[in-house]
Short mmCIF file of N, CA and C and ligand atoms in Angstrom, two decimals:
data_model
loop_
_atom_site.label_atom_id
_atom_site.label_comp_id
_atom_site.label_asym_id
_atom_site.label_seq_id
_atom_site.Cartn_x
_atom_site.Cartn_y
_atom_site.Cartn_z
N MET A 1 -26.73 -15.90 -7.89
CA MET A 1 -25.26 -16.68 -9.05
C MET A 1 -24.89 -16.92 -9.81
N PRO A 2 -23.76 -16.72 -10.58
CA PRO A 2 -23.61 -16.31 -12.04
C PRO A 2 -23.61 -17.88 -12.87
N ASP A 3 -23.98 -17.17 -14.31
CA ASP A 3 -24.22 -18.54 -14.86
C ASP A 3 -22.23 -19.38 -15.15
N ILE A 4 -23.46 -20.86 -15.32
CA ILE A 4 -22.22 -22.10 -15.12
C ILE A 4 -21.95 -22.17 -16.31
N ASP A 5 -20.66 -22.56 -16.20
CA ASP A 5 -20.06 -22.87 -17.82
C ASP A 5 -19.54 -24.17 -17.36
N LEU A 6 -21.00 -24.84 -18.67
CA LEU A 6 -20.19 -26.26 -17.71
C LEU A 6 -19.47 -27.05 -18.65
N GLY A 7 -18.46 -26.05 -19.56
CA GLY A 7 -17.26 -26.55 -20.05
C GLY A 7 -16.18 -26.33 -18.97
N LYS A 8 -16.48 -25.97 -18.14
CA LYS A 8 -15.64 -26.06 -16.85
C LYS A 8 -16.31 -26.55 -15.56
N THR A 9 -16.68 -27.83 -15.66
CA THR A 9 -17.92 -28.66 -14.31
C THR A 9 -16.68 -29.52 -14.26
N ASP A 10 -16.72 -30.83 -13.60
CA ASP A 10 -15.99 -31.54 -13.10
C ASP A 10 -16.76 -32.84 -12.38
N PRO A 11 -17.22 -33.97 -13.28
CA PRO A 11 -18.13 -34.69 -13.00
C PRO A 11 -17.54 -35.45 -11.77
N ASN A 12 -16.31 -35.34 -11.90
CA ASN A 12 -15.84 -36.40 -10.90
C ASN A 12 -15.45 -35.74 -9.18
N PHE A 13 -15.85 -33.93 -8.86
CA PHE A 13 -15.79 -33.63 -8.38
C PHE A 13 -17.16 -34.20 -7.01
N MET A 14 -18.62 -35.10 -8.01
CA MET A 14 -19.56 -35.71 -7.30
C MET A 14 -18.75 -37.07 -6.76
N ARG A 15 -18.27 -37.14 -8.03
CA ARG A 15 -17.95 -38.75 -7.31
C ARG A 15 -16.97 -38.92 -6.67
N GLU A 16 -16.26 -38.16 -6.02
CA GLU A 16 -15.27 -38.39 -5.09
C GLU A 16 -15.88 -38.00 -4.02
N LEU A 17 -16.33 -36.69 -4.12
CA LEU A 17 -17.42 -36.89 -2.72
C LEU A 17 -18.68 -38.11 -2.10
N THR A 18 -18.96 -39.11 -3.22
CA THR A 18 -19.78 -39.88 -3.11
C THR A 18 -18.98 -40.36 -2.22
N LYS A 19 -17.78 -40.96 -2.40
CA LYS A 19 -16.91 -42.22 -2.31
C LYS A 19 -16.21 -41.61 -0.27
N ARG A 20 -16.80 -40.17 0.49
CA ARG A 20 -16.18 -40.14 0.85
C ARG A 20 -17.02 -40.47 2.73
N PRO A 21 -16.92 -40.81 3.44
CA PRO A 21 -18.33 -40.28 4.61
C PRO A 21 -19.04 -39.67 4.50
N GLY A 22 -20.30 -38.83 4.96
CA GLY A 22 -21.13 -38.10 4.90
C GLY A 22 -21.10 -37.21 3.48
N GLY A 23 -20.83 -38.00 1.97
CA GLY A 23 -20.35 -37.75 0.63
C GLY A 23 -21.63 -39.11 -0.09
N GLU A 24 -22.21 -39.85 1.28
CA GLU A 24 -22.75 -41.27 0.00
C GLU A 24 -24.27 -40.73 -0.36
N ARG A 25 -24.91 -39.44 -0.28
CA ARG A 25 -26.51 -39.11 -0.29
C ARG A 25 -26.61 -38.32 -0.90
N ILE A 26 -25.04 -36.99 -1.01
CA ILE A 26 -25.77 -35.85 -1.48
C ILE A 26 -26.48 -36.27 -2.59
N SER A 27 -26.29 -36.81 -4.00
CA SER A 27 -27.45 -37.13 -4.61
C SER A 27 -29.28 -36.95 -4.39
N ALA A 28 -29.22 -37.57 -2.86
CA ALA A 28 -30.21 -38.24 -2.76
C ALA A 28 -31.38 -36.55 -2.45
N CYS A 29 -30.86 -35.58 -2.45
CA CYS A 29 -31.12 -34.22 -1.97
C CYS A 29 -32.24 -33.39 -3.27
N LEU A 30 -33.68 -33.18 -2.44
CA LEU A 30 -34.62 -32.52 -3.73
C LEU A 30 -34.88 -31.46 -3.48
N THR A 31 -33.84 -30.30 -2.60
CA THR A 31 -33.32 -29.31 -2.77
C THR A 31 -34.93 -28.70 -1.95
N CYS A 32 -35.36 -29.40 -1.12
CA CYS A 32 -36.86 -28.62 0.17
C CYS A 32 -36.25 -27.65 0.95
N GLN A 33 -35.15 -27.37 0.99
CA GLN A 33 -34.57 -25.89 2.09
C GLN A 33 -34.78 -26.16 3.48
N THR A 34 -35.15 -27.83 3.82
CA THR A 34 -35.49 -27.52 5.51
C THR A 34 -33.87 -26.99 6.18
N CYS A 35 -33.19 -27.49 5.26
CA CYS A 35 -31.83 -27.40 5.82
C CYS A 35 -31.24 -26.05 6.20
N VAL A 36 -31.70 -25.22 5.49
CA VAL A 36 -31.52 -23.76 4.83
C VAL A 36 -32.41 -23.23 5.59
N ALA A 37 -34.01 -23.80 6.12
CA ALA A 37 -34.16 -23.36 6.82
C ALA A 37 -33.88 -23.55 8.41
N SER A 38 -33.31 -24.80 8.64
CA SER A 38 -32.53 -24.89 9.98
C SER A 38 -31.20 -24.28 10.17
N CYS A 39 -30.91 -23.56 9.24
CA CYS A 39 -29.46 -23.18 9.71
C CYS A 39 -28.51 -21.39 10.21
N PRO A 40 -28.51 -21.11 11.38
CA PRO A 40 -27.83 -20.59 12.27
C PRO A 40 -27.55 -19.30 11.85
N ILE A 41 -26.67 -20.23 10.46
CA ILE A 41 -26.18 -18.91 10.07
C ILE A 41 -26.27 -19.00 8.53
N THR A 42 -27.17 -19.27 8.33
CA THR A 42 -28.07 -18.60 6.53
C THR A 42 -29.08 -17.48 7.59
N GLU A 43 -28.92 -17.87 8.70
CA GLU A 43 -30.37 -16.49 9.74
C GLU A 43 -29.44 -15.35 9.59
N VAL A 44 -28.23 -15.41 9.88
CA VAL A 44 -27.34 -14.29 9.71
C VAL A 44 -26.79 -13.31 8.52
N ASN A 45 -26.52 -15.12 7.97
CA ASN A 45 -25.63 -14.53 6.45
C ASN A 45 -26.65 -15.03 5.65
N GLY A 46 -26.88 -14.72 5.28
CA GLY A 46 -28.46 -14.76 3.51
C GLY A 46 -27.26 -15.29 2.42
N THR A 47 -26.21 -15.23 2.48
CA THR A 47 -25.37 -15.77 1.10
C THR A 47 -25.36 -17.48 1.51
N PHE A 48 -25.40 -17.98 2.97
CA PHE A 48 -24.66 -19.35 2.64
C PHE A 48 -25.81 -20.07 3.20
N ASN A 49 -25.46 -20.58 2.40
CA ASN A 49 -27.29 -21.97 1.69
C ASN A 49 -26.56 -23.29 1.42
N PRO A 50 -26.70 -24.38 2.98
CA PRO A 50 -26.60 -24.88 2.57
C PRO A 50 -26.67 -26.42 0.61
N ALA A 51 -27.99 -25.81 1.03
CA ALA A 51 -28.68 -26.86 -0.25
C ALA A 51 -28.10 -25.78 -1.48
N ARG A 52 -27.72 -24.93 -1.30
CA ARG A 52 -26.96 -24.17 -2.57
C ARG A 52 -25.77 -24.83 -3.24
N ILE A 53 -24.78 -25.47 -1.72
CA ILE A 53 -23.33 -26.30 -1.89
C ILE A 53 -23.70 -27.34 -2.80
N ILE A 54 -25.02 -28.27 -1.77
CA ILE A 54 -25.09 -29.01 -2.44
C ILE A 54 -24.89 -29.19 -3.59
N ARG A 55 -26.07 -28.02 -4.49
CA ARG A 55 -26.04 -28.54 -6.13
C ARG A 55 -25.27 -27.95 -6.54
N MET A 56 -24.40 -26.94 -6.11
CA MET A 56 -23.33 -26.60 -7.02
C MET A 56 -22.07 -27.49 -6.68
N THR A 57 -21.99 -28.52 -5.83
CA THR A 57 -21.31 -30.16 -6.03
C THR A 57 -21.69 -30.67 -6.60
N LEU A 58 -22.80 -30.76 -7.19
CA LEU A 58 -23.89 -31.78 -7.89
C LEU A 58 -23.44 -31.71 -9.51
N TYR A 59 -23.04 -30.27 -9.52
CA TYR A 59 -23.22 -29.68 -10.93
C TYR A 59 -21.65 -30.14 -11.26
N GLY A 60 -20.72 -30.15 -10.37
CA GLY A 60 -19.50 -30.26 -10.08
C GLY A 60 -18.60 -28.86 -10.12
N LEU A 61 -18.58 -27.87 -9.63
CA LEU A 61 -18.05 -26.57 -9.78
C LEU A 61 -17.14 -26.65 -8.02
N ARG A 62 -16.07 -27.64 -8.95
CA ARG A 62 -15.50 -28.07 -7.68
C ARG A 62 -14.43 -26.54 -7.15
N GLU A 63 -13.49 -25.60 -8.09
CA GLU A 63 -12.72 -24.94 -8.14
C GLU A 63 -13.85 -23.41 -6.96
N GLU A 64 -15.26 -23.44 -7.56
CA GLU A 64 -16.15 -22.82 -7.38
C GLU A 64 -16.35 -22.96 -5.34
N VAL A 65 -16.67 -23.99 -5.33
CA VAL A 65 -16.75 -24.62 -3.81
C VAL A 65 -15.80 -24.72 -2.89
N LEU A 66 -14.23 -25.24 -3.65
CA LEU A 66 -13.31 -25.63 -1.89
C LEU A 66 -12.64 -24.13 -2.31
N GLY A 67 -12.74 -23.05 -3.17
CA GLY A 67 -12.00 -22.27 -3.42
C GLY A 67 -12.79 -21.12 -2.33
N GLY A 68 -14.30 -21.36 -2.39
CA GLY A 68 -14.63 -20.39 -1.34
C GLY A 68 -15.09 -20.03 0.32
N ASP A 69 -14.75 -19.18 0.62
CA ASP A 69 -15.18 -18.66 1.82
C ASP A 69 -16.07 -19.31 2.63
N PHE A 70 -16.98 -19.57 1.68
CA PHE A 70 -18.05 -19.87 2.55
C PHE A 70 -18.40 -21.04 3.28
N ILE A 71 -17.70 -22.54 2.25
CA ILE A 71 -17.91 -23.46 3.07
C ILE A 71 -17.32 -23.35 4.52
N TRP A 72 -16.33 -22.30 4.94
CA TRP A 72 -15.55 -22.49 6.22
C TRP A 72 -16.90 -22.00 7.16
N LEU A 73 -18.44 -21.07 7.02
CA LEU A 73 -18.74 -20.89 7.14
C LEU A 73 -19.69 -21.53 8.57
N CYS A 74 -19.89 -23.16 8.28
CA CYS A 74 -20.83 -24.13 8.93
C CYS A 74 -19.73 -24.18 10.01
N THR A 75 -20.68 -23.81 11.36
CA THR A 75 -20.47 -24.51 12.40
C THR A 75 -20.42 -26.02 12.79
N SER A 76 -20.97 -27.37 12.13
CA SER A 76 -21.41 -28.33 12.62
C SER A 76 -21.84 -28.02 13.67
N CYS A 77 -23.19 -27.75 13.50
CA CYS A 77 -24.14 -27.65 14.36
C CYS A 77 -25.09 -29.19 14.38
N TYR A 78 -24.59 -29.32 13.24
CA TYR A 78 -25.89 -30.87 12.77
C TYR A 78 -27.42 -30.58 12.89
N ALA A 79 -28.03 -29.01 12.79
CA ALA A 79 -29.09 -28.73 12.93
C ALA A 79 -29.92 -29.09 11.73
N CYS A 80 -29.00 -29.15 9.91
CA CYS A 80 -29.40 -29.54 9.08
C CYS A 80 -29.68 -30.89 9.28
N GLN A 81 -28.44 -31.38 9.75
CA GLN A 81 -28.50 -33.30 9.36
C GLN A 81 -29.64 -33.87 9.75
N GLU A 82 -30.05 -33.30 11.04
CA GLU A 82 -31.35 -33.54 11.86
C GLU A 82 -32.81 -34.04 11.65
N ARG A 83 -32.68 -32.92 10.36
CA ARG A 83 -34.09 -32.29 9.90
C ARG A 83 -34.26 -32.74 8.58
N CYS A 84 -33.21 -33.01 7.81
CA CYS A 84 -32.84 -33.36 6.58
C CYS A 84 -33.96 -34.66 5.62
N PRO A 85 -34.63 -35.07 4.89
CA PRO A 85 -35.69 -35.83 5.12
C PRO A 85 -35.67 -36.95 4.34
N GLN A 86 -34.70 -36.18 3.59
CA GLN A 86 -33.73 -37.55 2.90
C GLN A 86 -32.36 -38.31 3.42
N GLY A 87 -32.33 -37.87 4.47
CA GLY A 87 -30.99 -38.64 5.15
C GLY A 87 -29.84 -38.26 4.64
N VAL A 88 -29.68 -36.59 4.02
CA VAL A 88 -28.69 -36.76 3.96
C VAL A 88 -27.75 -36.16 4.82
N ARG A 89 -26.56 -36.51 4.75
CA ARG A 89 -25.32 -36.05 5.74
C ARG A 89 -24.25 -34.60 5.55
N ILE A 90 -25.59 -33.81 5.86
CA ILE A 90 -24.99 -32.10 5.45
C ILE A 90 -23.73 -32.17 6.07
N THR A 91 -24.06 -32.36 7.50
CA THR A 91 -22.51 -31.19 7.89
C THR A 91 -21.35 -32.39 7.83
N GLU A 92 -21.36 -33.08 8.00
CA GLU A 92 -20.78 -34.45 7.61
C GLU A 92 -19.86 -34.30 6.30
N PHE A 93 -21.11 -34.44 5.57
CA PHE A 93 -20.74 -33.28 3.80
C PHE A 93 -19.83 -32.45 3.56
N MET A 94 -20.75 -31.39 4.36
CA MET A 94 -19.31 -30.09 4.89
C MET A 94 -17.91 -30.00 5.29
N THR A 95 -18.07 -30.88 6.00
CA THR A 95 -16.72 -31.02 7.03
C THR A 95 -15.29 -32.11 5.97
N GLN A 96 -15.88 -32.98 4.97
CA GLN A 96 -15.14 -33.30 3.97
C GLN A 96 -15.23 -32.39 2.90
N LEU A 97 -16.18 -31.33 2.31
CA LEU A 97 -15.55 -30.10 1.76
C LEU A 97 -14.51 -29.70 2.24
N LYS A 98 -14.69 -29.34 3.39
CA LYS A 98 -13.18 -28.63 4.41
C LYS A 98 -11.90 -29.24 3.95
N ASN A 99 -12.25 -30.70 4.42
CA ASN A 99 -10.33 -30.81 4.34
C ASN A 99 -10.17 -31.28 2.64
N MET A 100 -11.42 -31.56 1.39
CA MET A 100 -10.72 -31.47 0.34
C MET A 100 -10.67 -30.29 0.14
N ALA A 101 -10.60 -28.74 0.73
CA ALA A 101 -10.42 -27.83 0.52
C ALA A 101 -8.94 -27.49 1.07
N VAL A 102 -8.27 -28.22 2.41
CA VAL A 102 -7.24 -27.98 2.51
C VAL A 102 -6.25 -28.94 1.73
N GLU A 103 -6.83 -30.16 1.34
CA GLU A 103 -5.82 -30.99 0.45
C GLU A 103 -5.19 -30.41 -0.74
N ALA A 104 -6.16 -29.28 -0.95
CA ALA A 104 -6.00 -29.04 -2.52
C ALA A 104 -5.51 -27.60 -2.67
N GLY A 105 -5.09 -27.36 -1.41
CA GLY A 105 -4.77 -26.16 -0.77
C GLY A 105 -5.16 -24.99 0.04
N TYR A 106 -6.63 -24.72 -0.30
CA TYR A 106 -7.61 -24.01 -0.53
C TYR A 106 -7.84 -23.89 1.70
N ILE A 107 -6.49 -22.70 2.03
CA ILE A 107 -7.25 -23.10 3.03
C ILE A 107 -7.44 -21.18 3.95
N PRO A 108 -8.36 -20.70 4.91
CA PRO A 108 -7.77 -19.12 4.87
C PRO A 108 -7.07 -18.87 5.99
N SER A 109 -6.69 -17.72 5.78
CA SER A 109 -5.41 -17.60 6.61
C SER A 109 -5.89 -17.97 8.08
N GLY A 110 -7.12 -17.54 8.69
CA GLY A 110 -7.36 -17.66 10.30
C GLY A 110 -7.19 -19.06 10.09
N VAL A 111 -7.88 -20.04 9.68
CA VAL A 111 -7.85 -21.18 9.87
C VAL A 111 -6.07 -22.12 9.68
N LYS A 112 -5.85 -21.51 8.92
CA LYS A 112 -4.11 -22.04 8.70
C LYS A 112 -3.32 -21.67 9.57
N ALA A 113 -3.55 -20.39 10.69
CA ALA A 113 -3.15 -19.74 12.63
C ALA A 113 -3.70 -20.80 13.37
N GLN A 114 -4.70 -20.59 12.88
CA GLN A 114 -5.37 -21.85 14.05
C GLN A 114 -4.67 -23.28 14.20
N LEU A 115 -4.47 -24.21 12.77
CA LEU A 115 -3.75 -25.51 12.38
C LEU A 115 -3.04 -24.97 12.94
N ASP A 116 -1.29 -24.13 13.01
CA ASP A 116 -0.01 -24.14 12.77
C ASP A 116 -0.21 -23.91 14.47
N LEU A 117 -0.80 -23.58 15.23
CA LEU A 117 -0.78 -23.34 17.12
C LEU A 117 -1.33 -24.56 17.39
N VAL A 118 -2.67 -25.32 16.80
CA VAL A 118 -2.75 -26.76 17.28
C VAL A 118 -1.60 -27.83 17.40
N THR A 119 -1.40 -27.71 16.05
CA THR A 119 0.15 -28.77 15.72
C THR A 119 1.25 -28.08 16.73
N GLY A 120 1.54 -26.99 16.51
CA GLY A 120 2.54 -26.13 17.20
C GLY A 120 2.84 -26.39 18.43
N GLN A 121 1.61 -26.23 19.08
CA GLN A 121 1.55 -26.33 20.65
C GLN A 121 0.63 -26.45 21.06
N GLY A 122 -0.36 -27.35 20.43
CA GLY A 122 -1.24 -28.44 20.84
C GLY A 122 -2.80 -27.14 21.18
N ARG A 123 -2.39 -26.01 21.01
CA ARG A 123 -3.82 -25.04 21.34
C ARG A 123 -4.14 -24.34 21.15
N ILE A 124 -5.21 -23.68 20.28
CA ILE A 124 -5.72 -22.88 19.88
C ILE A 124 -5.06 -21.02 20.25
N TYR A 125 -5.10 -21.49 21.65
CA TYR A 125 -4.66 -19.32 22.26
C TYR A 125 -3.51 -20.06 22.58
N PRO A 126 -2.05 -20.14 22.16
CA PRO A 126 -1.11 -20.05 23.03
C PRO A 126 -0.78 -19.65 24.06
N ILE A 127 -0.16 -19.73 25.23
CA ILE A 127 -0.07 -19.44 26.66
C ILE A 127 1.21 -18.81 26.50
N ASP A 128 1.81 -17.87 26.92
CA ASP A 128 2.64 -17.34 27.05
C ASP A 128 3.76 -16.92 28.53
N ASP A 129 4.41 -16.13 28.71
CA ASP A 129 4.97 -15.59 29.77
C ASP A 129 3.74 -14.72 30.38
N PHE A 130 3.76 -13.42 29.19
CA PHE A 130 2.65 -12.88 29.79
C PHE A 130 0.99 -13.46 30.26
N ASP A 131 0.87 -14.11 29.41
CA ASP A 131 0.01 -14.96 29.80
C ASP A 131 0.33 -15.85 31.84
N ASN A 132 0.86 -16.16 31.94
CA ASN A 132 1.06 -16.31 33.01
C ASN A 132 1.61 -15.90 34.05
N LYS A 133 1.70 -14.80 34.15
CA LYS A 133 2.70 -13.18 34.87
C LYS A 133 1.12 -12.94 35.25
N LYS A 134 -0.05 -13.05 34.63
CA LYS A 134 -1.69 -12.24 34.83
C LYS A 134 -2.11 -14.03 35.19
N ARG A 135 -1.94 -14.59 35.11
CA ARG A 135 -2.44 -15.71 36.18
C ARG A 135 -1.85 -15.69 37.59
N ASN A 136 -0.69 -15.66 37.35
CA ASN A 136 -0.53 -15.50 39.24
C ASN A 136 -0.35 -14.73 39.60
N LYS A 137 -0.90 -13.27 39.56
CA LYS A 137 -1.38 -12.38 39.77
C LYS A 137 -2.84 -12.52 40.21
N ILE A 138 -2.99 -13.35 39.89
CA ILE A 138 -4.92 -14.08 40.82
C ILE A 138 -4.38 -15.09 41.43
N ASP A 139 -3.49 -15.56 41.77
CA ASP A 139 -3.38 -16.75 41.80
C ASP A 139 -3.68 -17.70 41.52
N LEU A 140 -3.52 -17.89 40.32
CA LEU A 140 -3.55 -19.65 39.63
C LEU A 140 -2.15 -19.58 39.59
N PRO A 141 -1.34 -20.92 39.27
CA PRO A 141 -0.47 -21.54 38.31
C PRO A 141 -0.22 -21.43 37.42
N SER A 142 0.61 -21.24 36.87
CA SER A 142 1.28 -20.97 35.70
C SER A 142 1.15 -22.60 34.81
N LEU A 143 0.95 -21.91 33.71
CA LEU A 143 0.91 -23.18 32.71
C LEU A 143 1.68 -23.51 31.72
N PRO A 144 1.51 -24.54 31.86
CA PRO A 144 3.36 -25.00 30.29
C PRO A 144 3.01 -24.49 28.96
N THR A 145 3.82 -23.74 28.68
CA THR A 145 3.42 -22.85 27.21
C THR A 145 3.62 -23.75 26.24
N SER A 146 4.49 -25.08 26.22
CA SER A 146 4.50 -26.09 25.06
C SER A 146 3.86 -27.31 25.50
N CYS A 147 4.04 -27.86 24.75
CA CYS A 147 3.15 -29.43 25.28
C CYS A 147 3.52 -30.40 24.86
N ASP A 148 4.69 -31.34 25.53
CA ASP A 148 5.97 -31.69 24.32
C ASP A 148 4.77 -33.73 23.81
N VAL A 149 3.73 -33.58 24.03
CA VAL A 149 3.15 -34.66 22.81
C VAL A 149 2.63 -34.53 21.85
N VAL A 150 2.98 -33.45 21.86
CA VAL A 150 1.87 -32.70 20.38
C VAL A 150 2.58 -33.44 19.01
N GLU A 151 4.48 -33.24 19.30
CA GLU A 151 4.99 -33.70 18.59
C GLU A 151 4.49 -35.31 17.60
N LYS A 152 4.13 -36.27 18.92
CA LYS A 152 3.95 -37.68 18.90
C LYS A 152 2.23 -37.93 17.90
N ILE A 153 1.35 -36.47 18.15
CA ILE A 153 0.59 -36.72 17.84
C ILE A 153 0.23 -35.92 16.18
N PHE A 154 1.09 -34.88 16.00
CA PHE A 154 1.25 -34.24 14.57
C PHE A 154 2.49 -34.16 14.07
N PRO A 155 2.98 -36.15 13.65
CA PRO A 155 4.92 -35.75 13.30
C PRO A 155 5.30 -34.67 12.30
N LYS A 156 6.12 -34.42 12.10
CA LYS A 156 6.45 -33.57 11.70
C LYS A 156 6.52 -33.12 10.05
N GLU A 157 6.72 -35.10 9.66
CA GLU A 157 7.10 -35.25 8.54
C GLU A 157 5.17 -35.80 7.97
N GLY A 158 4.74 -35.60 8.94
CA GLY A 158 3.58 -36.12 8.52
C GLY A 158 2.94 -34.86 7.96
S1 SF4 B 201 -33.13 -30.79 3.87
FE1 SF4 B 201 -31.87 -32.49 2.73
S2 SF4 B 201 -33.32 -32.66 1.37
FE2 SF4 B 201 -33.67 -30.70 2.28
S3 SF4 B 201 -32.61 -29.27 0.53
FE3 SF4 B 201 -31.04 -29.03 2.67
S4 SF4 B 201 -29.86 -31.38 1.57
FE4 SF4 B 201 -31.71 -31.21 0.37
S1 SF4 B 202 -24.29 -27.99 10.27
FE1 SF4 B 202 -23.72 -26.16 8.96
S2 SF4 B 202 -25.24 -26.27 7.45
FE2 SF4 B 202 -25.72 -27.68 8.93
S3 SF4 B 202 -27.58 -25.72 10.07
FE3 SF4 B 202 -25.06 -26.09 11.03
S4 SF4 B 202 -24.19 -24.33 10.27
FE4 SF4 B 202 -25.92 -24.88 8.86
#
């Protein structure tokens, strides 16, 4: 990790997090690394480290955390949260980081594409006439290509 420029840290970042569900106990983290040892993502990608993300948040590294791709690697499996001896709600903390990243305008293009599909069509994978032709070929009924309740769930003005 590069040197930290304390002049660029933001103490409000941690305060904001601690007010959100899941962020309340991050300052209780002992850096014991139990979460790291439990994390299936760390096992395949050593650059992902939930304890380090907590530490970066405590240091007030807002831009580095919210603007980083790594927060999106968390699969919300809860293995870390189940085992944390300090009761840090790590999975929910990671979800709050993702929420804050979106609110601040940081959203990876793949996640944005999925968001647009869900809010536009109600699905992560769109269904079109081509898909329905393939379904019909094996005697499966066509599926609707749009979902009329999506606009009620995700009003355009919202
Ligand atoms: S398991 Fe809990 S106390 Fe240990 S490093 Fe992870 S968050 Fe911190
Ligand atoms: S919830 Fe996220 S950080 Fe925790 S173990 Fe699972 S993938 Fe890793």
